[in-house]
Coordinates of C-alpha atoms and ligand atoms in Angstrom, one line a residue:
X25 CA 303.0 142.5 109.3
X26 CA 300.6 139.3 108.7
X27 CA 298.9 139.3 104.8
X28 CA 295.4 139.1 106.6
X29 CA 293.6 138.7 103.3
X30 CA 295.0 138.3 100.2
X31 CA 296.8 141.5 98.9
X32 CA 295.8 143.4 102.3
X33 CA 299.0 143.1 104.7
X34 CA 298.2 144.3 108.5
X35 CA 300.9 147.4 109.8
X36 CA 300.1 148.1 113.4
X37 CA 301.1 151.5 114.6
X38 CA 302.2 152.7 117.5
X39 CA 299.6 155.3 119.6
X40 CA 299.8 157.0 123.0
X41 CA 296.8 155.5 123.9
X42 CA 295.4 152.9 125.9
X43 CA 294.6 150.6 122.5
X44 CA 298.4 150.8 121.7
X45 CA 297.9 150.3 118.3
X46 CA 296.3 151.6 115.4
X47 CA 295.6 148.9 113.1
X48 CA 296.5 150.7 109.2
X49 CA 296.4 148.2 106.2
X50 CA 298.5 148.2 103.1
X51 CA 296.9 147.5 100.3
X52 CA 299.3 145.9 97.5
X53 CA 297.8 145.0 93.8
X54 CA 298.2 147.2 91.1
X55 CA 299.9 150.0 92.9
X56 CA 299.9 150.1 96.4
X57 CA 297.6 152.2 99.0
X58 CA 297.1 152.8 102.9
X59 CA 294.2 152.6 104.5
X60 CA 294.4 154.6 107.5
X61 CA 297.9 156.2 108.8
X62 CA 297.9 156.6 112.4
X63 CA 299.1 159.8 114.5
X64 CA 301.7 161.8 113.5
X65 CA 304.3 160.8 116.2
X66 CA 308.3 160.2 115.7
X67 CA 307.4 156.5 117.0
X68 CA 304.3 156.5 114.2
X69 CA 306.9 157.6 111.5
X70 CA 309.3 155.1 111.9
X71 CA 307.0 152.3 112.7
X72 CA 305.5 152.8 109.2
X73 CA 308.8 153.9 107.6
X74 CA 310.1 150.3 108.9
X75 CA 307.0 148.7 107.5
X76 CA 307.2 149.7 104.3
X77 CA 310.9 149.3 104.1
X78 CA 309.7 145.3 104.7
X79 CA 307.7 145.7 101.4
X80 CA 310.6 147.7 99.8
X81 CA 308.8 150.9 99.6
X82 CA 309.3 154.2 101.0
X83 CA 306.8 156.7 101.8
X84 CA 307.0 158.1 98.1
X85 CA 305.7 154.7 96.8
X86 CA 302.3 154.8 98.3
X87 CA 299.7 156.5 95.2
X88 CA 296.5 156.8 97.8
X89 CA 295.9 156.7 101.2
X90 CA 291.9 156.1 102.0
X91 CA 291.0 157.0 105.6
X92 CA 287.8 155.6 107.4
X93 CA 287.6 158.4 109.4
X94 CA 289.2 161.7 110.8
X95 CA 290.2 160.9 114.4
X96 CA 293.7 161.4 115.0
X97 CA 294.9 157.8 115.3
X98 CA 294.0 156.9 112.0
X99 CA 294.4 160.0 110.1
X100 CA 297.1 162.4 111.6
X101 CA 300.1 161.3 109.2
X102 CA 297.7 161.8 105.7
X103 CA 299.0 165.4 105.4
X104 CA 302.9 164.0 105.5
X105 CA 302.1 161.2 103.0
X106 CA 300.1 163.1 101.0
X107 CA 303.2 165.5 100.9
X108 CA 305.3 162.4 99.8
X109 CA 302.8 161.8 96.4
X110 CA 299.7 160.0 97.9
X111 CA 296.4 161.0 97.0
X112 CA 294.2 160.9 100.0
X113 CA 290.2 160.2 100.0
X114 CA 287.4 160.2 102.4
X115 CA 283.8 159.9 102.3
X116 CA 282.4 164.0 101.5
X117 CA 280.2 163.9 104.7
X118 CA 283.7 163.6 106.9
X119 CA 285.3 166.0 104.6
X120 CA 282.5 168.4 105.5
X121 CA 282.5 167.9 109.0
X122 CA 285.1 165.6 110.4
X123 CA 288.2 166.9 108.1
X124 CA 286.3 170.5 109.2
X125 CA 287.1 169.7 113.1
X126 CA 290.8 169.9 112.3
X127 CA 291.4 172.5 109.9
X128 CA 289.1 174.9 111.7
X129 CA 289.9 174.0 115.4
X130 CA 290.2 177.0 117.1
X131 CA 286.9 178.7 115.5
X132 CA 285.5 175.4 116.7
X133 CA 286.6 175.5 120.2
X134 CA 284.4 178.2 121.9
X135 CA 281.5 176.7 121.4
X136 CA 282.6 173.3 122.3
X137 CA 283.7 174.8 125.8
X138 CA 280.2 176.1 126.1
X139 CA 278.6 172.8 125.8
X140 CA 281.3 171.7 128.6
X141 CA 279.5 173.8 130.8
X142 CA 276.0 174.1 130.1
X143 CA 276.3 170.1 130.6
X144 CA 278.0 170.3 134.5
X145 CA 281.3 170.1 133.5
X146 CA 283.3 172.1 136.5
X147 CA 286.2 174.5 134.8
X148 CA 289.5 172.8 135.9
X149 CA 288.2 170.1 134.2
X150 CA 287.0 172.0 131.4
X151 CA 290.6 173.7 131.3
X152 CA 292.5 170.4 131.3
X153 CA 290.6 169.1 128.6
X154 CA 291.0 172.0 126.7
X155 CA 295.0 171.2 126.8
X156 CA 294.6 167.8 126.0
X157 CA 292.9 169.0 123.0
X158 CA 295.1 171.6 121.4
X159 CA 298.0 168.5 122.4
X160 CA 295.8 166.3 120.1
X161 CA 296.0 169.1 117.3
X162 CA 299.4 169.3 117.4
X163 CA 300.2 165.9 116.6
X164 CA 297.9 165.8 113.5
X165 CA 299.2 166.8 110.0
X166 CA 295.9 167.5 107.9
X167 CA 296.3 166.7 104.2
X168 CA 295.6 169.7 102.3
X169 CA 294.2 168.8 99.0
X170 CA 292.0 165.6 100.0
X171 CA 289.0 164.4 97.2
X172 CA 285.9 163.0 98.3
X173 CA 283.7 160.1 97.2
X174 CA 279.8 159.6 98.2
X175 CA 278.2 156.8 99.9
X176 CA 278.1 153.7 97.7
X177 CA 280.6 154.8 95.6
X178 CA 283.1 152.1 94.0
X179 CA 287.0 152.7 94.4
X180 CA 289.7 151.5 92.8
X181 CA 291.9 151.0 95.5
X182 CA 295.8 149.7 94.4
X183 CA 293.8 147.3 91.7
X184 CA 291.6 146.3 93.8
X185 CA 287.6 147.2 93.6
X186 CA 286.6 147.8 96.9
X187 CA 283.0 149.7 97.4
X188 CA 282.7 152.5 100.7
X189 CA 279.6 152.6 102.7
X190 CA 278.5 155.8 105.1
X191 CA 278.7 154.2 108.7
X192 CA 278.0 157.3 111.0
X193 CA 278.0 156.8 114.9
X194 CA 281.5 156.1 115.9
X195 CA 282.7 159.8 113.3
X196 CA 279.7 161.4 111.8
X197 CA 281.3 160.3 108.7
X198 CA 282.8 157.2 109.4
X199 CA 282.9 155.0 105.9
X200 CA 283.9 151.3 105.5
X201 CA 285.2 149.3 102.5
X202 CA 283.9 146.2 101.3
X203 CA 285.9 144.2 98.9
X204 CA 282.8 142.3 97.1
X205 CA 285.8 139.9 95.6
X206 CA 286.4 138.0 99.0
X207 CA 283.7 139.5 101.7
X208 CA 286.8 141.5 103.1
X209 CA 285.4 144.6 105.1
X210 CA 288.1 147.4 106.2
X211 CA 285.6 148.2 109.3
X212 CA 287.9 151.3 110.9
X213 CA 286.5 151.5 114.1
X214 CA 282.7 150.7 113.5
X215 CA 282.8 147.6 114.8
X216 CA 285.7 146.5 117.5
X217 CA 286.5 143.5 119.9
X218 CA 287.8 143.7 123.4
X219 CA 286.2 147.3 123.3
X220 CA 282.9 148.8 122.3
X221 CA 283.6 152.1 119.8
X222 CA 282.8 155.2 121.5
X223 CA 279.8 156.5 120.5
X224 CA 279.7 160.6 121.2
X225 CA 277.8 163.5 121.2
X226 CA 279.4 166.1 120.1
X227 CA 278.9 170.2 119.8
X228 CA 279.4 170.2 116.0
X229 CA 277.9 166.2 115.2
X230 CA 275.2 165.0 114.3
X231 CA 272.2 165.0 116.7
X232 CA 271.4 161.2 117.5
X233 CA 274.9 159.5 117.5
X234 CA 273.5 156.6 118.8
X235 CA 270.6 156.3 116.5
X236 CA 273.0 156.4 113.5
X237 CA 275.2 153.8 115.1
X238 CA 273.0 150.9 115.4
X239 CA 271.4 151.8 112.4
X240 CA 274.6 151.5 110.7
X241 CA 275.5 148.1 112.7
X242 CA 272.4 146.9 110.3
X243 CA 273.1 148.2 107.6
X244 CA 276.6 146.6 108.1
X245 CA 275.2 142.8 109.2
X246 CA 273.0 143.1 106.1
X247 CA 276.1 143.2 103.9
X248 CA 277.4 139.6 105.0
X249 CA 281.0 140.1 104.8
X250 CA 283.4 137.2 105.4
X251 CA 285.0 138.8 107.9
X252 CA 285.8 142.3 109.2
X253 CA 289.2 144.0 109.5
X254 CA 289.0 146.4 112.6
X255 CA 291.2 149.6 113.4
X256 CA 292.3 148.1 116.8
X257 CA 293.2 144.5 118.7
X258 CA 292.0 141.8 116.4
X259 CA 292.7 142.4 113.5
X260 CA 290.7 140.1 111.7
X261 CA 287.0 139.9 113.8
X262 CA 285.2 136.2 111.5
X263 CA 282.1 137.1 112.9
X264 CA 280.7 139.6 112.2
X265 CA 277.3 138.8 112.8
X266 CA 277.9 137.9 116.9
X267 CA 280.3 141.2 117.2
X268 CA 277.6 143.0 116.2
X269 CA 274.8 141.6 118.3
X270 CA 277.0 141.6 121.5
X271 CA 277.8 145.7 120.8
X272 CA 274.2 145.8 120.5
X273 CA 273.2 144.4 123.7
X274 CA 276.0 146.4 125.6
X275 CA 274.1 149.6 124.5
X276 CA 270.9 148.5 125.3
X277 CA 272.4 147.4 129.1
X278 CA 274.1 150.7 129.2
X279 CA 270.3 152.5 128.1
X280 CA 268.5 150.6 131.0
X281 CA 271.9 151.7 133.5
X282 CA 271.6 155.4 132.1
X283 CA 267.1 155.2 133.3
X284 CA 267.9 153.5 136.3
X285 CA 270.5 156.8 137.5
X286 CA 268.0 158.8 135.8
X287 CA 265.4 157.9 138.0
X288 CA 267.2 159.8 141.2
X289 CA 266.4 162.8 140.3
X290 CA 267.8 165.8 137.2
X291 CA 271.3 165.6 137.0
X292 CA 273.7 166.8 134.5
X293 CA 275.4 164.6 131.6
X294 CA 278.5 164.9 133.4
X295 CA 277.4 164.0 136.4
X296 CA 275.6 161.0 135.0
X297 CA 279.1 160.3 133.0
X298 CA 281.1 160.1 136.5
X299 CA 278.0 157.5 137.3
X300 CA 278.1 155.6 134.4
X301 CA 282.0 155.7 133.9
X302 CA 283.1 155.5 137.7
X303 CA 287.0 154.8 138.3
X304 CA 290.5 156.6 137.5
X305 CA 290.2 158.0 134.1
X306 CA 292.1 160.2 132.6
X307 CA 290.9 164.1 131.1
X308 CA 290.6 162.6 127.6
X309 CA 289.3 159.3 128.7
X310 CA 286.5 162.1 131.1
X311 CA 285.5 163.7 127.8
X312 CA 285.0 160.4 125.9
X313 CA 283.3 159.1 128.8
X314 CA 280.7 162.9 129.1
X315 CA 280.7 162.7 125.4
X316 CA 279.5 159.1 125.3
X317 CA 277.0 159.7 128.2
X318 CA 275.0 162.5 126.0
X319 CA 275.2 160.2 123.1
X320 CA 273.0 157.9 125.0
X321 CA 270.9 160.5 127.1
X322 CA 269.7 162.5 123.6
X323 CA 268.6 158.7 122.4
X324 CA 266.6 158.4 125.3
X325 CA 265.3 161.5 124.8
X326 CA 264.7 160.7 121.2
X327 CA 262.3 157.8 121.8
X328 CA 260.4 159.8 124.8
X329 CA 262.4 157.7 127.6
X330 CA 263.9 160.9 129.1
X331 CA 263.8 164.4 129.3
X332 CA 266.0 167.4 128.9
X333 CA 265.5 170.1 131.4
X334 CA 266.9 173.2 129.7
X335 CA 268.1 176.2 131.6
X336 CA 271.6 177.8 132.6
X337 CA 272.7 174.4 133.5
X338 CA 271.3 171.4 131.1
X339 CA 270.0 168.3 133.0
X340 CA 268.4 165.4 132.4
X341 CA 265.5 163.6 134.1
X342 CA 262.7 160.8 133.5
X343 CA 260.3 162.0 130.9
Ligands
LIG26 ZN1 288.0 156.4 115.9

C-alpha cells in the first residue's frame, strides 16, 4: 500500500486471473472512497479488509465507492460495500448497459450463445464458455441502489474534485477520473502496460469497439495528465503520451495481421481468433481472444477494408 499520489493510496487485490491483481485505490481527504473494488472472492475480502485495517478503517468507513467500469475485477465487491454504507457511482451509459450485463444475465445469455455460433464457434466450446460465465456471475455481488453521473461531470470524491470522462472501448462505458489539482488520472483499464486492454465485440455493445477505443485514447492524450493510474501492473504509467502511441501501433499491426489472414479466403471470427491468438489459452482467455477478433474485423469492415459475408454461418472476407 504505496500513497501513489498525494491522498490516493494504491490497494492491490487479489484475482484469479492471469494479471493477479486488481489495482483499487483509496482515496483519503475529507472522507474516504474506493475507487474500484475487485471480485468478490474470500481472498478479495480479506485482502481489502487487511488494507483498510492499515488505514484504521473497516469496511463501514468507506462513504463512496466510484467504479471505472463493470467487469468483475473491479466491480464485483460494490454490492457488499455498498451493504456496509458506501454509495456507489458510475458513469449512466455503464449503468444502462454494463451494470445491465449483470443484473439481467440470464435474459442476456441466449442471444450471446447465438452470436457464438453464427460466428464458428463449435458447441463444446460454446458449452464451456457458457460455465465459465455463470462461474464469473457468481462471484459478483451487484450493488443494488447505484446513482449515475454523465460524461464531464465534476465529483466530489473524499474532498477531492476529480472530473469523469466517457472512455468507451475497453467497457462500452468505461469512465476515467482526472484530478485537475495534480494531473492525476484513475485510468481503470483504458490504458495499461505490460498488456494491451482487450478491446471486444460484444452481442449487447456497442457496434465499433475499436473505433471508440482509439477515439477515446485521443481524447485521453488531449487531456495531458501528469501521469496515469492504471487498474493492473504499474501502477503509476508517467507517460502517458508514449503508452498511448505504442497501444496504438499494436492495433494498427494487429489490423494489417487480421487482412493479411483475411486474404486466404472467408473464414469465420473464430477461426480468424485461433489465427490471430494461436497457443494454449484457456475458455475465458478463447472468448476474450473471438471477442477481440470481431472488434477488429467490424473496424475493418467499418472503413471498407473487409467484408461480412452473412448467412447461417457469418464470415469474413476481403471487401
Ligand atoms: Zn476491464
Amino acid at each position: 500500500m504505496r500513497e501513489v499520489a498525494p491522498g490516493i493510496h494504491h490497494i492491490p487485490i487479489p484475482i484469479p486471473y492471469p494479471m493477479k491483481y486488481v489495482n483499487c485505490y483509496l482515496l483519503k481527504g475529507d472522507g474516504h472512497a474506493l475507487i474500484d473494488t475487485g471480485l468478490d472472492t474470500p481472498e478479495a475480502r480479506r485482502a481489502l479488509t487487511e488494507a483498510l485495517a492499515h488505514f484504521g478503517l473497516d469496511l463501514a468507513d468507506l462513504d463512496e465507492v466510484l467504479l471505472t467500469h463493470h467487469h468483475p475485477d473491479h466491480y464485483g465487491l460494490a454490492g457488499l460495500l455498498e451493504a456496509a454504507g458506501a454509495r456507489v457511482r458510475m458513469l449512466d451509459v455503464e449503468y444502462q448497459r454494463g451494470h445491465a450485463q449483470w443484473t439481467r444475465f440470464e435474459a442476456h445469455l441466449p442471444q450471446t450463445l447465438q452470436a457464438f455460433a453464427q460466428h464458428g464457434m463449435p458447441e463444446p466450446v460454446r458449452a464451456g464458455i457458457l460455465e465459465t460465465m455463470r462461474a464469473t456471475r457468481r462471484r459478483l455481488h451487484p450493488p443494488q441502489h447505484p446513482e449515475t453521473f454523465p460524461d464531464g461531470a465534476v465529483l466530489e470524491v473524499a474532498g477531492m474534485t476529480l472530473q469523469a470522462f466517457w472512455t468507451p472501448g475497453h467497457a462500452d462505458g468505461h469512465a476515467v477520473f482526472l484530478r485537475p489539482a495534480d494531473g492525476t488520472l484513475l485510468a481503470g483499464d483504458h490504458i495499461l502496460e505490460r498488456i494491451t486492454p482487450n478491446i471486444s465485440l460484444w452481442p449487447h455493445s456497442r457496434p465499433n469497439p475499436l473505433k471508440d477505443y482509439l477515439e477515446a485514447l485521443e481524447r485521453v492524450r488531449a487531456l495531458a495528465p501528469e501521469r496515469a493510474l492504471v487498474g493492473h501492473y504499474g501502477p503509476v504509467i508517467p507517460d502517458v503520451p508514449r503508452r498511448i502511441a505504442e497501444i496504438q501501433a499494436h492495433h494498427q499491426a494487429r489490423l494489417e495481421h487480421l487482412k493479411t489472414l483475411l486474404a486466404r479466403g472467408p473464414q469465420t471470427a473464430w477461426d480468424l481468433s485461433l489465427a490471430l491468438f494461436p497457443g494454449e489459452l484457456t475458455l475465458a482467455q478463447r472468448r476474450f481472444a473471438w471477442a477481440e477478433t470481431l472488434a477488429h474485423l467490424e473496424y475493418l469492415v467499418a472503413v471498407g477494408l473487409a467484408a461480412r459475408l452473412e448467412g447461417r454461418t457469418i464470415r469474413y472476407a476481403p471487401a
